[in-house]
PDB file of C-alpha atoms in Angstrom:
ATOM      1  CA  UNK A 534      78.408  64.269  91.730  1.00 58.00           C
ATOM      2  CA  UNK A 535      79.941  66.654  94.256  1.00 64.00           C
ATOM      3  CA  UNK A 536      83.210  68.264  93.258  1.00 76.00           C
ATOM      4  CA  UNK A 537      85.889  67.347  95.869  1.00 75.00           C
ATOM      5  CA  UNK A 538      87.242  70.902  95.716  1.00 79.00           C
ATOM      6  CA  UNK A 539      83.799  72.341  96.478  1.00 80.00           C
ATOM      7  CA  UNK A 540      83.382  69.948  99.387  1.00 81.00           C
ATOM      8  CA  UNK A 541      86.767  70.909 100.814  1.00 84.00           C
ATOM      9  CA  UNK A 542      85.976  74.620 100.417  1.00 86.00           C
ATOM     10  CA  UNK A 543      82.653  74.166 102.202  1.00 84.00           C
ATOM     11  CA  UNK A 544      84.420  72.340 105.050  1.00 83.00           C
ATOM     12  CA  UNK A 545      86.974  75.136 105.485  1.00 88.00           C
ATOM     13  CA  UNK A 546      84.305  77.860 105.412  1.00 87.00           C
ATOM     14  CA  UNK A 547      82.147  75.995 107.923  1.00 84.00           C
ATOM     15  CA  UNK A 548      85.099  75.818 110.325  1.00 86.00           C
ATOM     16  CA  UNK A 549      85.731  79.550 109.907  1.00 88.00           C
ATOM     17  CA  UNK A 550      82.048  80.317 110.619  1.00 84.00           C
ATOM     18  CA  UNK A 551      82.106  78.064 113.671  1.00 83.00           C
ATOM     19  CA  UNK A 552      85.272  79.767 114.990  1.00 84.00           C
ATOM     20  CA  UNK A 553      83.585  83.153 114.571  1.00 84.00           C
ATOM     21  CA  UNK A 554      80.456  81.959 116.313  1.00 76.00           C
ATOM     22  CA  UNK A 555      78.422  82.145 113.124  1.00 73.00           C
ATOM     23  CA  UNK A 556      78.148  78.478 112.354  1.00 61.00           C
ATOM     24  CA  UNK A 557      74.358  78.292 112.517  1.00 56.00           C
ATOM     25  CA  UNK A 558      72.312  76.748 109.723  1.00 53.00           C
ATOM     26  CA  UNK A 559      69.403  79.082 110.495  1.00 50.00           C
ATOM     27  CA  UNK A 560      69.595  82.168 108.175  1.00 50.00           C
ATOM     28  CA  UNK A 561      67.302  84.102 110.500  1.00 49.00           C
ATOM     29  CA  UNK A 562      69.657  83.548 113.406  1.00 48.00           C
ATOM     30  CA  UNK A 563      72.590  84.798 111.344  1.00 50.00           C
ATOM     31  CA  UNK A 564      70.838  88.028 110.347  1.00 54.00           C
ATOM     32  CA  UNK A 565      71.846  90.064 113.447  1.00 60.00           C
ATOM     33  CA  UNK A 566      75.530  89.403 112.738  1.00 62.00           C
ATOM     34  CA  UNK A 567      75.060  90.575 109.152  1.00 69.00           C
ATOM     35  CA  UNK A 568      73.258  93.674 110.354  1.00 75.00           C
ATOM     36  CA  UNK A 569      76.147  94.470 112.700  1.00 75.00           C
ATOM     37  CA  UNK A 570      78.633  94.224 109.839  1.00 76.00           C
ATOM     38  CA  UNK A 571      76.505  96.500 107.639  1.00 75.00           C
ATOM     39  CA  UNK A 572      76.163  99.012 110.471  1.00 75.00           C
ATOM     40  CA  UNK A 573      79.929  99.032 111.068  1.00 73.00           C
ATOM     41  CA  UNK A 574      80.636  99.660 107.383  1.00 70.00           C
ATOM     42  CA  UNK A 575      77.923 102.291 107.067  1.00 73.00           C
ATOM     43  CA  UNK A 576      78.872 104.138 110.253  1.00 75.00           C
ATOM     44  CA  UNK A 577      82.596 103.527 110.914  1.00 75.00           C
ATOM     45  CA  UNK A 578      83.954 104.424 114.334  1.00 76.00           C
ATOM     46  CA  UNK A 579      87.330 106.081 114.768  1.00 74.00           C
ATOM     47  CA  UNK A 580      90.004 104.375 116.832  1.00 75.00           C
ATOM     48  CA  UNK A 581      91.891 106.190 119.584  1.00 75.00           C
ATOM     49  CA  UNK A 582      93.436 109.397 118.206  1.00 77.00           C
ATOM     50  CA  UNK A 583      96.632 110.500 119.985  1.00 78.00           C
ATOM     51  CA  UNK A 584      96.795 113.976 121.481  1.00 77.00           C
ATOM     52  CA  UNK A 585      99.602 114.988 119.119  1.00 76.00           C
ATOM     53  CA  UNK A 586      97.160 114.653 116.212  1.00 80.00           C
ATOM     54  CA  UNK A 587      94.333 116.631 117.847  1.00 83.00           C
ATOM     55  CA  UNK A 588      95.462 119.999 116.536  1.00 80.00           C
ATOM     56  CA  UNK A 589      94.159 123.033 114.689  1.00 85.00           C
ATOM     57  CA  UNK A 590      95.968 125.427 112.367  1.00 86.00           C
ATOM     58  CA  UNK A 591      98.687 126.627 112.462  1.00 91.00           C
ATOM     59  CA  UNK A 592      99.963 123.788 114.676  1.00 91.00           C
ATOM     60  CA  UNK A 593      98.482 121.264 112.245  1.00 93.00           C
ATOM     61  CA  UNK A 594     100.573 122.668 109.393  1.00 93.00           C
ATOM     62  CA  UNK A 595     103.698 122.809 111.556  1.00 95.00           C
ATOM     63  CA  UNK A 596     103.389 119.141 112.517  1.00 96.00           C
ATOM     64  CA  UNK A 597     102.737 118.154 108.907  1.00 97.00           C
ATOM     65  CA  UNK A 598     105.830 120.100 107.813  1.00 96.00           C
ATOM     66  CA  UNK A 599     107.941 118.374 110.488  1.00 97.00           C
ATOM     67  CA  UNK A 600     106.763 114.874 109.638  1.00 96.00           C
ATOM     68  CA  UNK A 601     107.124 115.328 105.867  1.00 97.00           C
ATOM     69  CA  UNK A 602     110.762 116.325 106.320  1.00 96.00           C
ATOM     70  CA  UNK A 603     111.300 113.452 108.768  1.00 95.00           C
ATOM     71  CA  UNK A 604     110.165 111.031 106.037  1.00 94.00           C
ATOM     72  CA  UNK A 605     113.095 112.113 103.790  1.00 93.00           C
ATOM     73  CA  UNK A 606     110.865 114.278 101.592  1.00 95.00           C
ATOM     74  CA  UNK A 607     111.206 118.026 101.079  1.00 97.00           C
ATOM     75  CA  UNK A 608     108.549 120.685 101.551  1.00 98.00           C
ATOM     76  CA  UNK A 609     107.928 124.237 100.375  1.00 97.00           C
ATOM     77  CA  UNK A 610     105.168 126.576 101.509  1.00 97.00           C
ATOM     78  CA  UNK A 611     103.493 128.915  99.029  1.00 97.00           C
ATOM     79  CA  UNK A 612     100.804 131.538  99.703  1.00 96.00           C
ATOM     80  CA  UNK A 613      98.575 130.590  96.754  1.00 96.00           C
ATOM     81  CA  UNK A 614      98.203 127.921  94.082  1.00 96.00           C
ATOM     82  CA  UNK A 615      99.432 130.321  91.383  1.00 95.00           C
ATOM     83  CA  UNK A 616     102.867 130.145  93.023  1.00 96.00           C
ATOM     84  CA  UNK A 617     103.177 126.404  92.315  1.00 97.00           C
ATOM     85  CA  UNK A 618     105.039 126.774  88.968  1.00 96.00           C
ATOM     86  CA  UNK A 619     107.726 128.952  90.577  1.00 96.00           C
ATOM     87  CA  UNK A 620     108.030 126.505  93.488  1.00 96.00           C
ATOM     88  CA  UNK A 621     108.475 123.562  91.099  1.00 97.00           C
ATOM     89  CA  UNK A 622     111.044 125.463  89.026  1.00 95.00           C
ATOM     90  CA  UNK A 623     113.037 126.444  92.131  1.00 95.00           C
ATOM     91  CA  UNK A 624     113.057 122.897  93.525  1.00 96.00           C
ATOM     92  CA  UNK A 625     113.995 121.414  90.136  1.00 95.00           C
ATOM     93  CA  UNK A 626     116.950 123.801  89.857  1.00 94.00           C
ATOM     94  CA  UNK A 627     118.018 123.189  93.459  1.00 95.00           C
ATOM     95  CA  UNK A 628     118.064 119.416  92.916  1.00 95.00           C
ATOM     96  CA  UNK A 629     119.809 119.701  89.539  1.00 94.00           C
ATOM     97  CA  UNK A 630     116.991 117.851  87.780  1.00 94.00           C
ATOM     98  CA  UNK A 631     116.833 117.985  84.003  1.00 92.00           C
ATOM     99  CA  UNK A 632     113.974 116.928  81.781  1.00 90.00           C
ATOM    100  CA  UNK A 633     110.341 117.841  81.406  1.00 93.00           C
ATOM    101  CA  UNK A 634     107.666 118.325  84.045  1.00 96.00           C
ATOM    102  CA  UNK A 635     104.682 116.109  83.219  1.00 96.00           C
ATOM    103  CA  UNK A 636     101.049 116.862  84.097  1.00 96.00           C
ATOM    104  CA  UNK A 637      98.142 114.547  83.412  1.00 95.00           C
ATOM    105  CA  UNK A 638      96.089 115.749  80.407  1.00 94.00           C
ATOM    106  CA  UNK A 639      93.037 116.428  82.574  1.00 95.00           C
ATOM    107  CA  UNK A 640      94.867 117.903  85.558  1.00 95.00           C
ATOM    108  CA  UNK A 641      93.531 121.371  86.477  1.00 94.00           C
ATOM    109  CA  UNK A 642      97.109 122.251  87.468  1.00 95.00           C
ATOM    110  CA  UNK A 643      97.852 122.562  83.774  1.00 93.00           C
ATOM    111  CA  UNK A 644      95.908 125.841  83.714  1.00 94.00           C
ATOM    112  CA  UNK A 645      98.382 127.533  86.067  1.00 95.00           C
ATOM    113  CA  UNK A 646     100.905 130.101  84.729  1.00 93.00           C
ATOM    114  CA  UNK A 647     103.814 127.736  84.036  1.00 93.00           C
ATOM    115  CA  UNK A 648     107.067 129.409  82.971  1.00 87.00           C
ATOM    116  CA  UNK A 649     107.965 129.369  79.281  1.00 85.00           C
ATOM    117  CA  UNK A 650     111.512 128.297  80.132  1.00 85.00           C
ATOM    118  CA  UNK A 651     110.248 125.339  82.192  1.00 91.00           C
ATOM    119  CA  UNK A 652     109.558 122.356  79.905  1.00 92.00           C
ATOM    120  CA  UNK A 653     106.025 121.213  80.743  1.00 94.00           C
ATOM    121  CA  UNK A 654     104.152 118.433  78.946  1.00 94.00           C
ATOM    122  CA  UNK A 655     100.498 117.489  79.384  1.00 94.00           C
ATOM    123  CA  UNK A 656     100.266 113.768  78.756  1.00 94.00           C
ATOM    124  CA  UNK A 657     100.105 110.436  80.533  1.00 92.00           C
ATOM    125  CA  UNK A 658     103.051 109.766  82.837  1.00 92.00           C
ATOM    126  CA  UNK A 659     105.619 107.273  81.536  1.00 93.00           C
ATOM    127  CA  UNK A 660     108.352 105.300  83.280  1.00 93.00           C
ATOM    128  CA  UNK A 661     111.491 107.366  83.699  1.00 90.00           C
ATOM    129  CA  UNK A 662     109.841 110.794  83.392  1.00 94.00           C
ATOM    130  CA  UNK A 663     111.918 113.414  85.194  1.00 95.00           C
ATOM    131  CA  UNK A 664     109.157 115.058  87.250  1.00 96.00           C
ATOM    132  CA  UNK A 665     105.412 114.563  87.657  1.00 96.00           C
ATOM    133  CA  UNK A 666     103.079 116.930  89.488  1.00 97.00           C
ATOM    134  CA  UNK A 667     100.013 115.613  91.313  1.00 96.00           C
ATOM    135  CA  UNK A 668      97.401 116.805  93.814  1.00 96.00           C
ATOM    136  CA  UNK A 669      96.697 115.251  97.202  1.00 97.00           C
ATOM    137  CA  UNK A 670      93.136 115.122  98.451  1.00 96.00           C
ATOM    138  CA  UNK A 671      94.232 115.017 102.101  1.00 97.00           C
ATOM    139  CA  UNK A 672      97.427 115.391 104.115  1.00 97.00           C
ATOM    140  CA  UNK A 673      97.864 113.653 107.497  1.00 97.00           C
ATOM    141  CA  UNK A 674      99.836 115.742 109.991  1.00 96.00           C
ATOM    142  CA  UNK A 675     100.482 112.882 112.436  1.00 95.00           C
ATOM    143  CA  UNK A 676     102.606 110.984 109.901  1.00 95.00           C
ATOM    144  CA  UNK A 677     103.308 113.454 107.076  1.00 96.00           C
ATOM    145  CA  UNK A 678     101.292 111.235 104.750  1.00 97.00           C
ATOM    146  CA  UNK A 679      99.606 112.273 101.494  1.00 98.00           C
ATOM    147  CA  UNK A 680      96.403 110.674 100.220  1.00 98.00           C
ATOM    148  CA  UNK A 681      96.138 110.706  96.424  1.00 97.00           C
ATOM    149  CA  UNK A 682      92.828 109.689  94.869  1.00 96.00           C
ATOM    150  CA  UNK A 683      92.917 108.031  91.471  1.00 95.00           C
ATOM    151  CA  UNK A 684      91.130 109.603  88.514  1.00 94.00           C
ATOM    152  CA  UNK A 685      91.722 111.148  85.081  1.00 92.00           C
ATOM    153  CA  UNK A 686      93.159 114.293  86.663  1.00 93.00           C
ATOM    154  CA  UNK A 687      95.358 112.310  89.071  1.00 93.00           C
ATOM    155  CA  UNK A 688      96.450 108.998  87.498  1.00 93.00           C
ATOM    156  CA  UNK A 689      97.980 106.357  89.762  1.00 94.00           C
ATOM    157  CA  UNK A 690     100.950 106.053  87.378  1.00 94.00           C
ATOM    158  CA  UNK A 691     102.247 109.412  88.662  1.00 93.00           C
ATOM    159  CA  UNK A 692     102.854 107.790  92.057  1.00 93.00           C
ATOM    160  CA  UNK A 693     105.092 105.019  90.724  1.00 93.00           C
ATOM    161  CA  UNK A 694     106.646 105.744  87.311  1.00 94.00           C
ATOM    162  CA  UNK A 695     108.503 109.102  87.414  1.00 94.00           C
ATOM    163  CA  UNK A 696     111.964 109.621  88.872  1.00 94.00           C
ATOM    164  CA  UNK A 697     110.747 112.552  90.962  1.00 96.00           C
ATOM    165  CA  UNK A 698     107.277 113.492  92.193  1.00 96.00           C
ATOM    166  CA  UNK A 699     105.863 116.833  93.276  1.00 98.00           C
ATOM    167  CA  UNK A 700     102.598 116.736  95.220  1.00 98.00           C
ATOM    168  CA  UNK A 701     100.576 119.830  96.040  1.00 98.00           C
ATOM    169  CA  UNK A 702      98.220 119.897  99.031  1.00 98.00           C
ATOM    170  CA  UNK A 703      96.204 122.750 100.511  1.00 97.00           C
ATOM    171  CA  UNK A 704      96.481 123.616 104.186  1.00 96.00           C
ATOM    172  CA  UNK A 705      92.670 123.424 104.325  1.00 95.00           C
ATOM    173  CA  UNK A 706      92.980 119.729 103.409  1.00 96.00           C
ATOM    174  CA  UNK A 707      95.271 118.853 106.323  1.00 96.00           C
ATOM    175  CA  UNK A 708      93.871 116.635 109.066  1.00 95.00           C
ATOM    176  CA  UNK A 709      95.395 115.310 112.252  1.00 94.00           C
ATOM    177  CA  UNK A 710      95.133 111.531 112.030  1.00 94.00           C
ATOM    178  CA  UNK A 711      94.523 108.701 109.542  1.00 92.00           C
ATOM    179  CA  UNK A 712      91.034 108.280 111.015  1.00 92.00           C
ATOM    180  CA  UNK A 713      90.313 111.923 110.209  1.00 93.00           C
ATOM    181  CA  UNK A 714      91.641 111.349 106.683  1.00 94.00           C
ATOM    182  CA  UNK A 715      89.171 108.565 105.955  1.00 93.00           C
ATOM    183  CA  UNK A 716      86.353 110.680 107.375  1.00 91.00           C
ATOM    184  CA  UNK A 717      87.362 113.574 105.105  1.00 93.00           C
ATOM    185  CA  UNK A 718      87.383 111.308 102.043  1.00 93.00           C
ATOM    186  CA  UNK A 719      83.931 109.956 102.870  1.00 91.00           C
ATOM    187  CA  UNK A 720      82.628 113.506 103.131  1.00 90.00           C
ATOM    188  CA  UNK A 721      83.789 114.132  99.551  1.00 88.00           C
ATOM    189  CA  UNK A 722      81.495 111.428  98.207  1.00 86.00           C
ATOM    190  CA  UNK A 723      82.013 107.906  96.872  1.00 88.00           C
ATOM    191  CA  UNK A 724      85.558 106.642  97.338  1.00 90.00           C
ATOM    192  CA  UNK A 725      87.652 106.351  94.177  1.00 93.00           C
ATOM    193  CA  UNK A 726      88.950 103.069  92.864  1.00 93.00           C
ATOM    194  CA  UNK A 727      92.374 103.657  94.448  1.00 95.00           C
ATOM    195  CA  UNK A 728      93.634 105.798  97.316  1.00 96.00           C
ATOM    196  CA  UNK A 729      97.435 105.798  97.509  1.00 96.00           C
ATOM    197  CA  UNK A 730      98.931 106.691 100.902  1.00 96.00           C
ATOM    198  CA  UNK A 731     102.389 108.168 100.367  1.00 95.00           C
ATOM    199  CA  UNK A 732     104.832 108.939 103.163  1.00 95.00           C
ATOM    200  CA  UNK A 733     108.142 110.137 101.784  1.00 92.00           C
ATOM    201  CA  UNK A 734     109.907 108.858  98.661  1.00 89.00           C
ATOM    202  CA  UNK A 735     109.818 105.191  97.744  1.00 80.00           C
ATOM    203  CA  UNK A 736     112.341 103.067  99.625  1.00 72.00           C
ATOM    204  CA  UNK A 737     113.168  99.510 100.603  1.00 74.00           C
ATOM    205  CA  UNK A 738     115.556  97.851 103.058  1.00 66.00           C
ATOM    206  CA  UNK A 739     114.875  94.289 101.893  1.00 66.00           C
ATOM    207  CA  UNK A 740     118.335  93.709 100.412  1.00 67.00           C
ATOM    208  CA  UNK A 741     120.950  93.218 103.147  1.00 68.00           C
ATOM    209  CA  UNK A 742     119.092  95.719 105.357  1.00 67.00           C
ATOM    210  CA  UNK A 743     120.470  98.563 103.215  1.00 65.00           C
ATOM    211  CA  UNK A 744     118.021 101.393 102.583  1.00 64.00           C
ATOM    212  CA  UNK A 745     117.522 101.915  98.851  1.00 66.00           C
ATOM    213  CA  UNK A 746     115.637 105.021  97.720  1.00 66.00           C
ATOM    214  CA  UNK A 747     113.365 104.798  94.706  1.00 59.00           C
ATOM    215  CA  UNK A 748     112.832 101.047  95.042  1.00 68.00           C
ATOM    216  CA  UNK A 749     109.205 101.008  93.915  1.00 74.00           C
ATOM    217  CA  UNK A 750     108.612 104.583  92.798  1.00 75.00           C
ATOM    218  CA  UNK A 751     110.062 108.101  92.778  1.00 89.00           C
ATOM    219  CA  UNK A 752     113.529 108.684  94.216  1.00 92.00           C
ATOM    220  CA  UNK A 753     112.512 112.145  95.490  1.00 94.00           C
ATOM    221  CA  UNK A 754     109.235 113.492  96.826  1.00 96.00           C
ATOM    222  CA  UNK A 755     108.650 117.226  97.086  1.00 98.00           C
ATOM    223  CA  UNK A 756     105.519 118.523  98.825  1.00 98.00           C
ATOM    224  CA  UNK A 757     104.157 121.988  98.085  1.00 98.00           C
ATOM    225  CA  UNK A 758     101.845 123.198 100.850  1.00 98.00           C
ATOM    226  CA  UNK A 759      99.426 125.883  99.656  1.00 97.00           C
ATOM    227  CA  UNK A 760      98.480 128.086 102.602  1.00 93.00           C
ATOM    228  CA  UNK A 761      95.823 130.287 100.991  1.00 80.00           C
ATOM    229  CA  UNK A 762      92.681 130.700 103.046  1.00 58.00           C
TER     230      UNK A 762
END
């Protein structure tokens, strides 16, 4: 006996296939459409990239700096990765933030020369932590966006649970457009389970059209741009 739910589902799917021009009962006839889908996924084509995103360094870094600040985040430039601890300490003092700085247990940033007077903990990020420090795989100059790939060294929880987030990105990992960002990630190998796109601190204007910072994540976002190389 046919399940009524299965019959209804089959009817809906058949109408969708017919609307897409794929409503043929012949599997051989449907093969070219499947091949086209596979080809599109295997060899993605970029959309139109605006001229403002077709830049090289140093203009690429200047646009990224401008757009990060326009998103209500802050940005500091450092000459090398070893300067990150001092940059975090200076920003923390400037913002009047108290509490520990948390790094994921497997984050390579934990091997940097962190100051003895700066409370640093290497553990999983918890809700309400004062500051977390993460690494971005790519930065998009066109929008000031950071792409953070999930993994043991960069847990997704760091993007949502702490009160304040510091993200470090290298100038060599800046690209012009979102299309370039996806291309860069594909060059790195298989995509991770999650890629979080972050533009400025968390915010929402859903309640009475009033902008509320920290609605779904950190109240402050601080970007440290490493310019070495």
